[in-house]
PDB file of C-alpha atoms in Angstrom:
ATOM      1  CA  MET A 842      25.832  97.350  77.399  1.00 89.00           C
ATOM      2  CA  LEU A 843      24.010  94.033  77.203  1.00 92.00           C
ATOM      3  CA  LEU A 844      22.541  92.183  74.240  1.00 93.00           C
ATOM      4  CA  ARG A 845      19.051  93.303  75.212  1.00 93.00           C
ATOM      5  CA  ASP A 846      20.194  96.899  74.703  1.00 94.00           C
ATOM      6  CA  VAL A 847      20.986  96.377  71.000  1.00 97.00           C
ATOM      7  CA  ARG A 848      18.404  97.065  68.301  1.00 97.00           C
ATOM      8  CA  ILE A 849      18.833  95.667  64.795  1.00 98.00           C
ATOM      9  CA  ILE A 850      17.326  98.144  62.350  1.00 98.00           C
ATOM     10  CA  LEU A 851      16.592  97.320  58.717  1.00 97.00           C
ATOM     11  CA  CYS A 852      16.222 100.442  56.619  1.00 97.00           C
ATOM     12  CA  ARG A 853      13.930 100.041  53.586  1.00 96.00           C
ATOM     13  CA  PRO A 854      14.197  96.203  53.418  1.00 96.00           C
ATOM     14  CA  SER A 855      12.625  94.696  50.301  1.00 95.00           C
ATOM     15  CA  GLN A 856      13.240  90.937  50.480  1.00 95.00           C
ATOM     16  CA  SER A 857      10.850  89.000  52.727  1.00 96.00           C
ATOM     17  CA  GLY A 858      13.133  85.972  52.850  1.00 95.00           C
ATOM     18  CA  ASN A 859      15.991  88.116  54.101  1.00 95.00           C
ATOM     19  CA  VAL A 860      13.842  89.498  56.902  1.00 97.00           C
ATOM     20  CA  GLY A 861      12.929  85.968  57.977  1.00 97.00           C
ATOM     21  CA  ALA A 862      16.552  84.838  57.883  1.00 97.00           C
ATOM     22  CA  ILE A 863      17.530  87.864  59.984  1.00 97.00           C
ATOM     23  CA  CYS A 864      14.981  86.845  62.625  1.00 97.00           C
ATOM     24  CA  ARG A 865      16.674  83.461  62.813  1.00 97.00           C
ATOM     25  CA  ALA A 866      20.163  85.010  62.935  1.00 97.00           C
ATOM     26  CA  MET A 867      19.105  87.230  65.823  1.00 97.00           C
ATOM     27  CA  LYS A 868      17.506  84.376  67.745  1.00 97.00           C
ATOM     28  CA  ASN A 869      20.678  82.276  67.306  1.00 95.00           C
ATOM     29  CA  MET A 870      22.675  85.008  69.050  1.00 96.00           C
ATOM     30  CA  ARG A 871      20.106  85.986  71.700  1.00 95.00           C
ATOM     31  CA  LEU A 872      19.176  89.360  70.250  1.00 96.00           C
ATOM     32  CA  SER A 873      15.481  90.121  70.397  1.00 95.00           C
ATOM     33  CA  GLU A 874      14.652  93.620  69.150  1.00 97.00           C
ATOM     34  CA  LEU A 875      14.121  94.032  65.425  1.00 98.00           C
ATOM     35  CA  ARG A 876      12.977  97.291  63.868  1.00 98.00           C
ATOM     36  CA  LEU A 877      12.041  98.036  60.273  1.00 98.00           C
ATOM     37  CA  ALA A 878      12.221 101.582  58.943  1.00 97.00           C
ATOM     38  CA  ALA A 879      10.092 102.302  55.871  1.00 96.00           C
ATOM     39  CA  PRO A 880       9.982  98.679  54.693  1.00 96.00           C
ATOM     40  CA  GLN A 881       8.813  97.874  51.203  1.00 95.00           C
ATOM     41  CA  PRO A 882       5.806  95.503  50.912  1.00 95.00           C
ATOM     42  CA  LEU A 883       6.725  92.147  52.464  1.00 95.00           C
ATOM     43  CA  VAL A 884       5.187  88.702  52.134  1.00 96.00           C
ATOM     44  CA  LEU A 885       4.464  87.104  55.506  1.00 94.00           C
ATOM     45  CA  GLU A 886       4.654  83.557  54.163  1.00 94.00           C
ATOM     46  CA  ARG A 887       8.214  84.131  52.927  1.00 95.00           C
ATOM     47  CA  ILE A 888       9.211  85.614  56.282  1.00 96.00           C
ATOM     48  CA  TYR A 889       7.841  82.643  58.203  1.00 94.00           C
ATOM     49  CA  GLU A 890       9.495  80.188  55.806  1.00 93.00           C
ATOM     50  CA  ARG A 891      12.935  81.549  56.705  1.00 95.00           C
ATOM     51  CA  ALA A 892      12.340  82.507  60.348  1.00 94.00           C
ATOM     52  CA  ILE A 893      12.540  78.918  61.549  1.00 93.00           C
ATOM     53  CA  ASN A 894      11.709  78.710  65.280  1.00 93.00           C
ATOM     54  CA  SER A 895      12.188  82.480  65.562  1.00 95.00           C
ATOM     55  CA  TRP A 896       8.742  83.774  64.615  1.00 94.00           C
ATOM     56  CA  ASP A 897       8.560  85.680  67.905  1.00 96.00           C
ATOM     57  CA  ILE A 898      11.312  88.018  66.682  1.00 96.00           C
ATOM     58  CA  TRP A 899       9.134  88.996  63.724  1.00 96.00           C
ATOM     59  CA  GLU A 900       5.902  89.106  65.706  1.00 95.00           C
ATOM     60  CA  ASN A 901       7.491  91.538  68.182  1.00 97.00           C
ATOM     61  CA  ALA A 902       9.247  93.607  65.518  1.00 97.00           C
ATOM     62  CA  ARG A 903       8.454  97.324  65.375  1.00 97.00           C
ATOM     63  CA  ILE A 904       7.765  99.093  62.098  1.00 97.00           C
ATOM     64  CA  TYR A 905       8.443 102.823  61.620  1.00 97.00           C
ATOM     65  CA  ASP A 906       7.710 105.270  58.844  1.00 96.00           C
ATOM     66  CA  ASP A 907      11.331 106.406  58.597  1.00 96.00           C
ATOM     67  CA  LEU A 908      14.816 105.830  60.004  1.00 96.00           C
ATOM     68  CA  ALA A 909      14.772 108.940  62.202  1.00 96.00           C
ATOM     69  CA  SER A 910      11.814 107.697  64.244  1.00 96.00           C
ATOM     70  CA  SER A 911      13.270 104.186  64.565  1.00 96.00           C
ATOM     71  CA  ILE A 912      16.481 105.449  66.217  1.00 95.00           C
ATOM     72  CA  ALA A 913      15.028 108.287  68.296  1.00 94.00           C
ATOM     73  CA  ASP A 914      15.357 106.441  71.628  1.00 93.00           C
ATOM     74  CA  CYS A 915      18.904 105.127  71.026  1.00 94.00           C
ATOM     75  CA  ALA A 916      22.078 106.550  72.548  1.00 93.00           C
ATOM     76  CA  ILE A 917      24.459 105.215  69.867  1.00 94.00           C
ATOM     77  CA  ILE A 918      23.682 104.542  66.205  1.00 94.00           C
ATOM     78  CA  ALA A 919      26.105 102.533  64.052  1.00 95.00           C
ATOM     79  CA  GLY A 920      25.508 102.511  60.312  1.00 95.00           C
ATOM     80  CA  THR A 921      26.846  99.628  58.247  1.00 95.00           C
ATOM     81  CA  THR A 922      28.410 100.485  54.894  1.00 91.00           C
ATOM     82  CA  ARG A 923      31.283  99.412  52.676  1.00 81.00           C
ATOM     83  CA  ARG A 924      31.409 102.672  50.727  1.00 69.00           C
ATOM     84  CA  ARG A 925      33.525 105.725  51.448  1.00 61.00           C
ATOM     85  CA  GLY A 926      33.130 109.249  50.154  1.00 56.00           C
ATOM     86  CA  HIS A 927      33.127 112.957  50.924  1.00 55.00           C
ATOM     87  CA  HIS A 928      29.697 112.794  52.549  1.00 57.00           C
ATOM     88  CA  ARG A 929      30.295 109.516  54.371  1.00 61.00           C
ATOM     89  CA  LYS A 930      31.896 108.777  57.729  1.00 67.00           C
ATOM     90  CA  SER A 931      35.670 109.212  57.885  1.00 71.00           C
ATOM     91  CA  ALA A 932      36.073 106.469  60.523  1.00 78.00           C
ATOM     92  CA  SER A 933      34.743 102.918  60.423  1.00 89.00           C
ATOM     93  CA  MET A 934      34.903  99.888  62.728  1.00 92.00           C
ATOM     94  CA  THR A 935      34.852  96.197  61.896  1.00 95.00           C
ATOM     95  CA  PRO A 936      32.026  94.158  63.494  1.00 96.00           C
ATOM     96  CA  ARG A 937      34.451  92.792  66.105  1.00 96.00           C
ATOM     97  CA  ALA A 938      35.794  96.207  67.053  1.00 96.00           C
ATOM     98  CA  LEU A 939      32.284  97.668  67.144  1.00 96.00           C
ATOM     99  CA  ALA A 940      30.976  94.883  69.391  1.00 96.00           C
ATOM    100  CA  ALA A 941      33.871  95.313  71.835  1.00 95.00           C
ATOM    101  CA  TRP A 942      33.372  99.094  71.826  1.00 94.00           C
ATOM    102  CA  LEU A 943      29.642  98.839  72.465  1.00 95.00           C
ATOM    103  CA  ALA A 944      30.148  96.314  75.259  1.00 94.00           C
ATOM    104  CA  GLU A 945      31.965  98.997  77.280  1.00 92.00           C
ATOM    105  CA  ARG A 946      29.253 101.634  76.852  1.00 91.00           C
ATOM    106  CA  PRO A 947      25.737 102.207  78.176  1.00 87.00           C
ATOM    107  CA  GLY A 948      22.878 101.560  75.822  1.00 79.00           C
ATOM    108  CA  PRO A 949      20.622 101.440  74.048  1.00 93.00           C
ATOM    109  CA  ALA A 950      22.348 101.173  70.689  1.00 95.00           C
ATOM    110  CA  ALA A 951      21.165 100.601  67.142  1.00 96.00           C
ATOM    111  CA  ILE A 952      22.966  98.873  64.294  1.00 97.00           C
ATOM    112  CA  VAL A 953      21.461 100.032  61.035  1.00 97.00           C
ATOM    113  CA  PHE A 954      21.500  98.043  57.788  1.00 97.00           C
ATOM    114  CA  GLY A 955      20.498  99.523  54.448  1.00 95.00           C
ATOM    115  CA  ASN A 956      18.382  98.236  51.591  1.00 94.00           C
ATOM    116  CA  GLU A 957      19.557  94.989  49.966  1.00 92.00           C
ATOM    117  CA  ARG A 958      20.349  96.649  46.624  1.00 91.00           C
ATOM    118  CA  THR A 959      21.460 100.179  47.511  1.00 90.00           C
ATOM    119  CA  GLY A 960      22.634  99.960  51.123  1.00 91.00           C
ATOM    120  CA  LEU A 961      22.385 103.060  53.318  1.00 92.00           C
ATOM    121  CA  GLU A 962      21.933 106.371  51.536  1.00 91.00           C
ATOM    122  CA  GLU A 963      24.159 109.303  52.479  1.00 90.00           C
ATOM    123  CA  THR A 964      21.369 111.047  54.368  1.00 92.00           C
ATOM    124  CA  GLU A 965      20.693 107.872  56.351  1.00 93.00           C
ATOM    125  CA  LEU A 966      24.352 107.378  57.239  1.00 92.00           C
ATOM    126  CA  GLU A 967      24.512 111.005  58.395  1.00 91.00           C
ATOM    127  CA  MET A 968      22.006 110.108  61.121  1.00 92.00           C
ATOM    128  CA  CYS A 969      24.479 107.536  62.516  1.00 92.00           C
ATOM    129  CA  ASN A 970      27.283 108.300  64.983  1.00 90.00           C
ATOM    130  CA  ILE A 971      29.766 105.754  63.645  1.00 91.00           C
ATOM    131  CA  ALA A 972      30.209 103.689  60.508  1.00 92.00           C
ATOM    132  CA  SER A 973      31.005  99.987  60.450  1.00 94.00           C
ATOM    133  CA  HIS A 974      32.145  97.693  57.656  1.00 93.00           C
ATOM    134  CA  ILE A 975      32.843  94.004  57.126  1.00 94.00           C
ATOM    135  CA  PRO A 976      36.290  93.351  55.593  1.00 92.00           C
ATOM    136  CA  VAL A 977      35.681  91.398  52.381  1.00 90.00           C
ATOM    137  CA  CYS A 978      37.352  90.493  49.103  1.00 89.00           C
ATOM    138  CA  GLU A 979      37.759  93.623  46.975  1.00 84.00           C
ATOM    139  CA  THR A 980      36.666  91.869  43.791  1.00 87.00           C
ATOM    140  CA  HIS A 981      33.311  90.801  45.281  1.00 87.00           C
ATOM    141  CA  PRO A 982      32.531  93.135  48.200  1.00 82.00           C
ATOM    142  CA  SER A 983      28.744  92.837  48.375  1.00 84.00           C
ATOM    143  CA  LEU A 984      27.226  90.629  51.096  1.00 90.00           C
ATOM    144  CA  ASN A 985      23.704  89.279  51.406  1.00 93.00           C
ATOM    145  CA  LEU A 986      21.844  91.338  54.009  1.00 95.00           C
ATOM    146  CA  SER A 987      21.014  88.399  56.269  1.00 96.00           C
ATOM    147  CA  HIS A 988      24.628  87.192  56.129  1.00 96.00           C
ATOM    148  CA  ALA A 989      25.858  90.629  57.165  1.00 96.00           C
ATOM    149  CA  VAL A 990      23.440  90.716  60.096  1.00 97.00           C
ATOM    150  CA  GLN A 991      24.593  87.232  61.155  1.00 97.00           C
ATOM    151  CA  ILE A 992      28.221  88.405  61.295  1.00 97.00           C
ATOM    152  CA  TYR A 993      27.339  91.381  63.486  1.00 97.00           C
ATOM    153  CA  THR A 994      25.067  89.416  65.821  1.00 97.00           C
ATOM    154  CA  TYR A 995      27.755  86.742  66.233  1.00 97.00           C
ATOM    155  CA  GLU A 996      30.366  89.324  67.241  1.00 97.00           C
ATOM    156  CA  LEU A 997      27.925  90.992  69.615  1.00 97.00           C
ATOM    157  CA  PHE A 998      27.138  87.649  71.225  1.00 96.00           C
ATOM    158  CA  LEU A 999      30.828  86.903  71.781  1.00 94.00           C
ATOM    159  CA  ALA A1000      31.495  90.349  73.205  1.00 94.00           C
ATOM    160  CA  MET A1001      28.465  90.684  75.491  1.00 93.00           C
ATOM    161  CA  GLU A1002      27.384  87.185  76.488  1.00 87.00           C
ATOM    162  CA  LYS A1003      29.165  84.992  79.011  1.00 77.00           C
ATOM    163  CA  GLN A1004      30.507  82.035  77.070  1.00 65.00           C
ATOM    164  CA  LEU A1005      29.804  78.604  78.524  1.00 67.00           C
ATOM    165  CA  PRO A1006      32.298  75.798  77.916  1.00 66.00           C
ATOM    166  CA  VAL A1007      31.425  73.513  75.021  1.00 68.00           C
ATOM    167  CA  LYS A1008      31.736  69.763  75.591  1.00 72.00           C
ATOM    168  CA  GLY A1009      34.754  68.468  73.712  1.00 70.00           C
ATOM    169  CA  GLU A1010      36.063  71.959  72.957  1.00 71.00           C
ATOM    170  CA  TRP A1011      39.779  71.993  72.252  1.00 79.00           C
ATOM    171  CA  THR A1012      41.865  73.596  75.016  1.00 79.00           C
ATOM    172  CA  ALA A1013      45.648  73.605  74.840  1.00 84.00           C
ATOM    173  CA  MET A1014      47.708  72.454  77.805  1.00 87.00           C
ATOM    174  CA  ASN A1015      49.151  75.232  79.905  1.00 89.00           C
ATOM    175  CA  GLN A1016      52.850  75.399  80.801  1.00 90.00           C
ATOM    176  CA  LYS A1017      52.398  73.492  84.064  1.00 91.00           C
ATOM    177  CA  GLU A1018      50.672  70.618  82.271  1.00 91.00           C
ATOM    178  CA  THR A1019      53.235  70.698  79.472  1.00 92.00           C
ATOM    179  CA  SER A1020      56.128  70.549  81.961  1.00 91.00           C
ATOM    180  CA  ALA A1021      54.500  67.563  83.703  1.00 92.00           C
ATOM    181  CA  LEU A1022      54.220  65.712  80.365  1.00 91.00           C
ATOM    182  CA  VAL A1023      57.822  66.509  79.452  1.00 92.00           C
ATOM    183  CA  SER A1024      58.984  65.273  82.858  1.00 92.00           C
ATOM    184  CA  THR A1025      57.136  61.992  82.306  1.00 90.00           C
ATOM    185  CA  ILE A1026      58.771  61.586  78.893  1.00 90.00           C
ATOM    186  CA  THR A1027      62.312  62.368  80.069  1.00 89.00           C
ATOM    187  CA  ASP A1028      61.936  60.332  83.293  1.00 89.00           C
ATOM    188  CA  THR A1029      60.768  57.344  81.261  1.00 88.00           C
ATOM    189  CA  LEU A1030      63.625  57.732  78.789  1.00 85.00           C
ATOM    190  CA  ALA A1031      66.085  57.959  81.686  1.00 86.00           C
ATOM    191  CA  ASP A1032      64.678  54.774  83.243  1.00 84.00           C
ATOM    192  CA  ILE A1033      65.404  52.776  80.083  1.00 83.00           C
ATOM    193  CA  GLY A1034      68.926  54.139  79.860  1.00 82.00           C
ATOM    194  CA  PHE A1035      68.337  56.503  76.952  1.00 82.00           C
ATOM    195  CA  TYR A1036      70.564  59.274  78.301  1.00 80.00           C
ATOM    196  CA  LYS A1037      74.118  58.016  77.904  1.00 75.00           C
ATOM    197  CA  TYR A1038      75.313  61.583  77.548  1.00 71.00           C
ATOM    198  CA  PRO A1039      74.342  64.622  79.638  1.00 68.00           C
ATOM    199  CA  ASN A1040      71.781  66.009  77.164  1.00 81.00           C
ATOM    200  CA  ARG A1041      68.550  65.589  79.146  1.00 86.00           C
ATOM    201  CA  GLU A1042      68.308  69.299  79.972  1.00 86.00           C
ATOM    202  CA  GLU A1043      68.611  70.261  76.315  1.00 86.00           C
ATOM    203  CA  GLN A1044      66.001  67.677  75.311  1.00 86.00           C
ATOM    204  CA  THR A1045      63.650  68.898  78.054  1.00 89.00           C
ATOM    205  CA  ARG A1046      63.714  72.413  76.611  1.00 89.00           C
ATOM    206  CA  PHE A1047      63.247  71.026  73.092  1.00 90.00           C
ATOM    207  CA  LEU A1048      60.218  68.896  74.032  1.00 90.00           C
ATOM    208  CA  ARG A1049      58.614  71.692  76.052  1.00 90.00           C
ATOM    209  CA  ASP A1050      58.868  74.166  73.177  1.00 90.00           C
ATOM    210  CA  VAL A1051      57.686  71.720  70.500  1.00 91.00           C
ATOM    211  CA  ILE A1052      54.702  70.511  72.559  1.00 89.00           C
ATOM    212  CA  SER A1053      53.727  74.106  73.414  1.00 90.00           C
ATOM    213  CA  ARG A1054      53.846  75.195  69.780  1.00 89.00           C
ATOM    214  CA  ALA A1055      51.821  72.144  68.758  1.00 88.00           C
ATOM    215  CA  GLY A1056      48.989  73.265  71.069  1.00 88.00           C
ATOM    216  CA  MET A1057      48.389  69.738  72.318  1.00 87.00           C
ATOM    217  CA  SER A1058      45.160  69.376  74.297  1.00 88.00           C
ATOM    218  CA  ILE A1059      45.000  67.876  77.781  1.00 86.00           C
ATOM    219  CA  ASN A1060      43.459  64.635  76.493  1.00 87.00           C
ATOM    220  CA  GLU A1061      46.050  64.404  73.720  1.00 89.00           C
ATOM    221  CA  GLY A1062      48.772  64.930  76.306  1.00 90.00           C
ATOM    222  CA  LYS A1063      47.400  62.084  78.432  1.00 90.00           C
ATOM    223  CA  TYR A1064      47.219  59.837  75.385  1.00 90.00           C
ATOM    224  CA  PHE A1065      50.790  60.675  74.399  1.00 89.00           C
ATOM    225  CA  ARG A1066      51.970  60.082  77.990  1.00 89.00           C
ATOM    226  CA  ASN A1067      50.352  56.629  78.036  1.00 91.00           C
ATOM    227  CA  ILE A1068      52.077  55.726  74.755  1.00 91.00           C
ATOM    228  CA  ILE A1069      55.481  56.617  76.211  1.00 87.00           C
ATOM    229  CA  ILE A1070      54.836  54.651  79.424  1.00 86.00           C
ATOM    230  CA  LYS A1071      53.549  51.621  77.517  1.00 87.00           C
ATOM    231  CA  ALA A1072      56.534  51.736  75.170  1.00 84.00           C
ATOM    232  CA  ALA A1073      58.903  51.822  78.150  1.00 80.00           C
ATOM    233  CA  LYS A1074      57.222  48.779  79.727  1.00 80.00           C
ATOM    234  CA  THR A1075      57.612  46.887  76.458  1.00 76.00           C
ATOM    235  CA  GLU A1076      61.309  47.799  76.399  1.00 62.00           C
ATOM    236  CA  ASN A1077      61.826  46.455  79.924  1.00 61.00           C
ATOM    237  CA  LYS A1078      60.318  43.041  79.180  1.00 59.00           C
TER     238      LYS A1078
END
């Protein structure tokens, strides 16, 4: 499944600002299809205020009379809920698990979010094939609707979109690079007569393990290597 196969469905939304913020959240994560099932009266100005540079998501949104008609063309329907009960789904996935699961299946799929105040009703959740929940603090479990949608769209983006490298992104040295740095350190120490006793092998293992656990980046490794070399030159003067 690809991102274009995912529909975000808002069931009975009542807050115009939330709808606008959801448009922006979707655009951030390259999702494009928004559906509203039985929405309460919304104020366009409030939607546009929050849908910064993502008005096209709202302008292309589809509005349905009820949830059943909004999901009729979908193969998989995931309902979001934090509540459990006799008439609710027995199994539930986190957003990350759901995104990974959907990525391995054909679409289209719908992720359904309930009303801001009441969430999904039991009859609405019964129309879904799987439940999903966001793990939160038990003492304050309620999330703003737009925040919840942002979490799901983020996980979908990570699971379904090829990630391009980010300039300056931290990447730890691999074992080959770590071994090369350790060799530079121990060779330099040997050149200045540091090893008077046969403990270089033990120190090599120690440095390799410590540097690996530290997660030193390639640039940090180069910087550290230059410090050691410069220090050794100072010692030899």
